[in-house]
PDB file of C-alpha atoms in Angstrom:
ATOM      1  CA  ARG A   8     -26.832 268.539  21.401  1.00  0.00           C
ATOM      2  CA  GLU A   9     -25.660 265.820  23.738  1.00  0.00           C
ATOM      3  CA  GLY A  10     -28.156 266.468  26.522  1.00  0.00           C
ATOM      4  CA  GLU A  11     -31.195 266.028  24.314  1.00  0.00           C
ATOM      5  CA  ASN A  12     -30.322 262.386  23.624  1.00  0.00           C
ATOM      6  CA  MET A  13     -29.264 261.632  27.170  1.00  0.00           C
ATOM      7  CA  ASN A  14     -29.922 258.080  28.259  1.00  0.00           C
ATOM      8  CA  ILE A  15     -32.100 258.391  31.380  1.00  0.00           C
ATOM      9  CA  PRO A  16     -32.015 255.234  33.529  1.00  0.00           C
ATOM     10  CA  THR A  17     -35.163 253.156  33.633  1.00  0.00           C
ATOM     11  CA  PRO A  18     -35.929 250.457  36.193  1.00  0.00           C
ATOM     12  CA  VAL A  19     -34.299 247.088  35.551  1.00  0.00           C
ATOM     13  CA  LYS A  20     -36.691 244.153  35.298  1.00  0.00           C
ATOM     14  CA  LEU A  21     -36.360 241.961  38.373  1.00  0.00           C
ATOM     15  CA  ALA A  22     -35.848 238.912  36.138  1.00  0.00           C
ATOM     16  CA  ASP A  23     -32.783 240.662  34.633  1.00  0.00           C
ATOM     17  CA  LEU A  24     -30.979 241.211  37.966  1.00  0.00           C
ATOM     18  CA  LYS A  25     -27.576 239.509  37.909  1.00  0.00           C
ATOM     19  CA  GLU A  26     -25.913 237.924  40.913  1.00  0.00           C
ATOM     20  CA  GLY A  27     -22.728 239.749  41.940  1.00  0.00           C
ATOM     21  CA  LYS A  28     -23.725 242.939  40.119  1.00  0.00           C
ATOM     22  CA  LEU A  29     -24.320 246.353  41.735  1.00  0.00           C
ATOM     23  CA  TYR A  30     -27.517 248.376  41.256  1.00  0.00           C
ATOM     24  CA  PHE A  31     -28.920 251.661  42.474  1.00  0.00           C
ATOM     25  CA  VAL A  32     -32.092 250.928  44.425  1.00  0.00           C
ATOM     26  CA  GLU A  33     -34.661 253.634  44.895  1.00  0.00           C
ATOM     27  CA  GLU A  34     -36.704 253.116  48.028  1.00  0.00           C
ATOM     28  CA  ASN A  35     -39.944 255.098  48.184  1.00  0.00           C
ATOM     29  CA  ILE A  36     -41.250 255.455  51.694  1.00  0.00           C
ATOM     30  CA  TYR A  37     -43.887 258.132  51.504  1.00  0.00           C
ATOM     31  CA  PRO A  38     -43.161 261.049  51.564  1.00  0.00           C
ATOM     32  CA  GLU A  39     -39.410 260.492  51.078  1.00  0.00           C
ATOM     33  CA  LYS A  40     -37.139 258.594  48.722  1.00  0.00           C
ATOM     34  CA  THR A  41     -33.731 257.140  49.426  1.00  0.00           C
ATOM     35  CA  ILE A  42     -31.210 255.565  47.109  1.00  0.00           C
ATOM     36  CA  HIS A  43     -28.773 252.826  48.081  1.00  0.00           C
ATOM     37  CA  ILE A  44     -26.291 250.700  46.199  1.00  0.00           C
ATOM     38  CA  LEU A  45     -27.207 247.014  46.366  1.00  0.00           C
ATOM     39  CA  LYS A  46     -25.142 244.021  45.386  1.00  0.00           C
ATOM     40  CA  ILE A  47     -27.281 241.085  44.327  1.00  0.00           C
ATOM     41  CA  GLU A  48     -26.138 237.972  46.169  1.00  0.00           C
ATOM     42  CA  LYS A  49     -28.824 235.526  44.997  1.00  0.00           C
ATOM     43  CA  THR A  50     -32.186 235.607  43.251  1.00  0.00           C
ATOM     44  CA  GLN A  51     -35.063 233.172  43.289  1.00  0.00           C
ATOM     45  CA  LEU A  52     -37.838 234.572  41.124  1.00  0.00           C
ATOM     46  CA  GLU A  53     -39.227 231.527  39.318  1.00  0.00           C
ATOM     47  CA  SER A  54     -41.653 230.324  41.995  1.00  0.00           C
ATOM     48  CA  ASN A  55     -44.708 232.496  42.609  1.00  0.00           C
ATOM     49  CA  LEU A  56     -44.898 231.353  46.213  1.00  0.00           C
ATOM     50  CA  LYS A  57     -41.289 231.804  47.354  1.00  0.00           C
ATOM     51  CA  LYS A  58     -39.717 234.704  45.489  1.00  0.00           C
ATOM     52  CA  GLN A  59     -36.621 236.131  47.095  1.00  0.00           C
ATOM     53  CA  ILE A  60     -33.771 238.510  46.339  1.00  0.00           C
ATOM     54  CA  GLU A  61     -30.781 238.311  48.680  1.00  0.00           C
ATOM     55  CA  TYR A  62     -28.565 241.380  48.743  1.00  0.00           C
ATOM     56  CA  SER A  63     -25.920 243.326  50.586  1.00  0.00           C
ATOM     57  CA  TYR A  64     -25.733 247.088  50.402  1.00  0.00           C
ATOM     58  CA  SER A  65     -23.761 250.267  50.784  1.00  0.00           C
ATOM     59  CA  LEU A  66     -25.036 253.723  51.589  1.00  0.00           C
ATOM     60  CA  LEU A  67     -24.242 256.202  48.823  1.00  0.00           C
ATOM     61  CA  GLU A  68     -22.080 258.330  51.098  1.00  0.00           C
ATOM     62  CA  ASN A  69     -20.027 255.285  52.158  1.00  0.00           C
ATOM     63  CA  TYR A  70     -19.457 253.914  48.679  1.00  0.00           C
ATOM     64  CA  SER A  71     -15.890 254.291  47.382  1.00  0.00           C
ATOM     65  CA  LEU A  72     -13.312 252.297  45.483  1.00  0.00           C
ATOM     66  CA  PHE A  73     -12.823 250.259  48.675  1.00  0.00           C
ATOM     67  CA  SER A  74     -16.478 249.403  49.296  1.00  0.00           C
ATOM     68  CA  ASP A  75     -16.018 245.723  48.504  1.00  0.00           C
ATOM     69  CA  ILE A  76     -13.734 245.575  51.528  1.00  0.00           C
ATOM     70  CA  THR A  77     -15.667 247.795  53.931  1.00  0.00           C
ATOM     71  CA  ASP A  78     -19.309 247.381  52.881  1.00  0.00           C
ATOM     72  CA  PHE A  79     -21.420 244.589  51.431  1.00  0.00           C
ATOM     73  CA  ASN A  80     -20.567 242.359  54.385  1.00  0.00           C
ATOM     74  CA  LYS A  81     -24.085 241.548  55.644  1.00  0.00           C
ATOM     75  CA  THR A  82     -26.758 239.802  53.620  1.00  0.00           C
ATOM     76  CA  PHE A  83     -30.451 240.735  53.760  1.00  0.00           C
ATOM     77  CA  SER A  84     -33.387 239.677  51.630  1.00  0.00           C
ATOM     78  CA  PHE A  85     -36.575 240.811  49.987  1.00  0.00           C
ATOM     79  CA  HIS A  86     -38.928 237.871  50.456  1.00  0.00           C
ATOM     80  CA  SER A  87     -42.375 237.206  48.982  1.00  0.00           C
ATOM     81  CA  SER A  88     -43.891 236.836  52.443  1.00  0.00           C
ATOM     82  CA  PHE A  89     -43.355 240.601  52.935  1.00  0.00           C
ATOM     83  CA  TYR A  90     -43.138 241.940  49.351  1.00  0.00           C
ATOM     84  CA  ASP A  91     -45.154 241.690  46.175  1.00  0.00           C
ATOM     85  CA  PHE A  92     -42.841 241.258  43.183  1.00  0.00           C
ATOM     86  CA  PHE A  93     -43.790 242.979  39.923  1.00  0.00           C
ATOM     87  CA  GLU A  94     -41.961 243.132  36.591  1.00  0.00           C
ATOM     88  CA  SER A  95     -39.612 246.000  37.515  1.00  0.00           C
ATOM     89  CA  HIS A  96     -40.334 246.871  41.159  1.00  0.00           C
ATOM     90  CA  MET A  97     -41.367 245.454  44.508  1.00  0.00           C
ATOM     91  CA  LEU A  98     -44.008 246.720  46.893  1.00  0.00           C
ATOM     92  CA  ARG A  99     -44.159 245.978  50.598  1.00  0.00           C
ATOM     93  CA  ARG A 100     -47.364 244.161  51.417  1.00  0.00           C
ATOM     94  CA  ASP A 101     -48.295 246.792  54.006  1.00  0.00           C
ATOM     95  CA  LEU A 102     -47.997 249.374  51.162  1.00  0.00           C
ATOM     96  CA  THR A 103     -45.481 251.495  53.079  1.00  0.00           C
ATOM     97  CA  ALA A 104     -42.577 251.194  50.626  1.00  0.00           C
ATOM     98  CA  SER A 105     -41.683 250.343  47.046  1.00  0.00           C
ATOM     99  CA  PHE A 106     -38.305 249.484  45.526  1.00  0.00           C
ATOM    100  CA  SER A 107     -36.959 249.932  41.977  1.00  0.00           C
ATOM    101  CA  PHE A 108     -33.554 248.814  40.671  1.00  0.00           C
ATOM    102  CA  TYR A 109     -31.413 250.820  38.210  1.00  0.00           C
ATOM    103  CA  GLU A 110     -28.153 250.041  36.407  1.00  0.00           C
ATOM    104  CA  PHE A 111     -25.103 251.108  38.398  1.00  0.00           C
ATOM    105  CA  ASP A 112     -22.214 252.756  36.571  1.00  0.00           C
ATOM    106  CA  GLU A 113     -19.371 253.051  39.071  1.00  0.00           C
ATOM    107  CA  GLU A 114     -17.392 255.598  37.037  1.00  0.00           C
ATOM    108  CA  TRP A 115     -20.433 257.866  36.591  1.00  0.00           C
ATOM    109  CA  PHE A 116     -21.363 257.555  40.249  1.00  0.00           C
ATOM    110  CA  LEU A 117     -17.898 258.314  41.631  1.00  0.00           C
ATOM    111  CA  LYS A 118     -17.646 261.381  39.348  1.00  0.00           C
ATOM    112  CA  ASN A 119     -21.094 262.632  40.394  1.00  0.00           C
ATOM    113  CA  LYS A 120     -21.320 261.369  43.977  1.00  0.00           C
ATOM    114  CA  GLN A 121     -21.214 264.774  45.693  1.00  0.00           C
ATOM    115  CA  LYS A 122     -23.818 266.282  43.357  1.00  0.00           C
ATOM    116  CA  MET A 123     -26.050 263.271  43.817  1.00  0.00           C
ATOM    117  CA  LEU A 124     -25.797 263.360  47.618  1.00  0.00           C
ATOM    118  CA  HIS A 125     -26.524 267.108  47.562  1.00  0.00           C
ATOM    119  CA  MET A 126     -29.580 266.616  45.357  1.00  0.00           C
ATOM    120  CA  LEU A 127     -30.891 263.769  47.488  1.00  0.00           C
ATOM    121  CA  TYR A 128     -30.493 265.861  50.618  1.00  0.00           C
ATOM    122  CA  TYR A 129     -32.239 268.946  49.245  1.00  0.00           C
ATOM    123  CA  TYR A 130     -34.608 267.374  46.731  1.00  0.00           C
ATOM    124  CA  SER A 131     -35.580 264.096  48.363  1.00  0.00           C
ATOM    125  CA  LYS A 132     -38.874 263.934  46.488  1.00  0.00           C
ATOM    126  CA  LYS A 133     -37.127 263.628  43.097  1.00  0.00           C
ATOM    127  CA  SER A 134     -36.805 260.179  41.591  1.00  0.00           C
ATOM    128  CA  PHE A 135     -33.458 258.693  40.647  1.00  0.00           C
ATOM    129  CA  PRO A 136     -34.073 259.328  36.896  1.00  0.00           C
ATOM    130  CA  GLU A 137     -34.905 262.986  37.688  1.00  0.00           C
ATOM    131  CA  ILE A 138     -31.729 263.357  39.773  1.00  0.00           C
ATOM    132  CA  PHE A 139     -29.672 261.715  37.024  1.00  0.00           C
ATOM    133  CA  GLN A 140     -31.228 264.065  34.448  1.00  0.00           C
ATOM    134  CA  GLU A 141     -30.464 267.151  36.587  1.00  0.00           C
ATOM    135  CA  ILE A 142     -26.829 266.120  37.018  1.00  0.00           C
ATOM    136  CA  GLU A 143     -26.430 265.493  33.285  1.00  0.00           C
ATOM    137  CA  LYS A 144     -28.091 268.855  32.413  1.00  0.00           C
ATOM    138  CA  GLU A 145     -25.458 270.666  34.478  1.00  0.00           C
ATOM    139  CA  LYS A 146     -22.742 269.222  32.216  1.00  0.00           C
ATOM    140  CA  ILE A 147     -24.157 270.813  29.057  1.00  0.00           C
TER     141      ILE A 147
END
């Protein structure tokens, strides 16, 4: 059966983030989770003192085939003065939020966007891998 061998997304290692590439980012702010689409603009992860990830983003509901034109127009950054950087996630120093990056498949997302938005709205405590798994189970 297809569903039993389904490839559930796992967090991408921060060192493997590629500039110009899109990722799902799961933001955990207790007690809720949100997911955004981030475009990596620049990374600086070599130095322990000045780690930084510059990014632009789109909200899931705004993302479409035209997002490069309408979104991703402001740059923000995760900086080591506010975040602790781990192998595959970041944690705000005040411990109020954590961030994990996942591979972004545009075709999958656009096909499943409405289901994903529905699940995030009604099941905000589920992680991105759990939401992905639920969507894929429905296809079986």
